[in-house]
């Protein structure tokens, strides 16, 4: 078991290095949150030290900000840099072809989506175990604390099974002070439709469904790092919007 985990760890580091190699001197870069994103940040720290790479970064969490700053990466924010060249982040589940994603296990989904929306390009780094024909994982939904029980009931009316992350005794709080409901919908047949319906509910701040946002996915697998691009059909659909 330990050997298998070490192998996956090595694969993720390789994919993170491939993603970090996309960063060019002078770029403003969004930094994601989570274990894979931490590998990306570590790879960028090495490039800053070894290649004198000059970048500014907008982190999506306090955790990522602390790691990047401690490693010598200059930080900025969207007030000073409203348009980013590239964001590199991880994901909890990815559908090859559409590149629809579920994110939010790390609790930073709102900030991650804000940064992704401000970026010219979004590159996702995952290990191959995160690839799936359909989205099936519970969807993290960030909600305001006031009346969260009512919001949860509305989500249940949409067919979800919401569970408060951390439980009522010690609920998990995002960096923005909100709560997260992890909502099981089974196999999600229409991710864009579900995303729209959830965001129409009063009390919902954002969802962990990232639709039509990723430019590419770098998947770490035993044979190497595989690059996944949106299907031709998906690109045509996006261009029509």
Steps between C-alpha positions, in 0.01 A plus 500: 500500500781738593679426176188571297448834675864592443461418130190719469681773690784486250257515209330806647835672546581434133169646386548798729843562349350482149239758598758726663703486177212682325568810710708762320707786634289807580169311533236560763388157618208370702595236755247235596446324829545136602766231502566505125503881489758490779727298271453761226591780739808305612606458136457873438702580812784290356480685169507837678813392691682319220396698191433844653145466366312826560130453559221641711241267645142521622443214750154353555544430870695608805679164488622550143594861572718396794679230300564727201615798706733288713657368178572843358208541257369856485129524580241738365120509483223553249469865603847567363501231229140448381603278210726199550702325231461149637354314798617154601279299733397147591161329487315225683343348187537564127297380200731453198357663190285767661759570773215563742637504854399459861716706734476612859628214714761744629231754586620781271251460215369859502841661482616238251210581268551876534867462408420257217246746356764775503754285314569477130582130547415236761718190517394216728742244645370164629609142540331247273273374778305827478382431143142376460249457217243693707505729800392291798665650809309713752493860380636752752260794523613809689213664689457789741464395862172680562214266420726228364244238604241661270755506219572132562129420471483679165796298377324183613198603292731495197581137575817552700598360837682787673730436796654785699876465481642459849159453659296749702723477807813613312409602143775557247532866405650629179756782494200725427317382811234299318386139547521211255228247430629185330208400279462153353303484175617159378606501136457856372342480155497877436782677688438845340128478580562396859751781545244755377222366723717499810617856445140621470435398862505780754781433747727323253824690445668270246525137395792266445386426144753655262345490152669612175792654686804274456722552196673168564548233762839345576432149629778319684500131409745208529606549138565871540308826487206500260353825365121510465336770290130585461332302224433670167128496578559672833721768343232570238234526769713745696565711190125523436433654841 
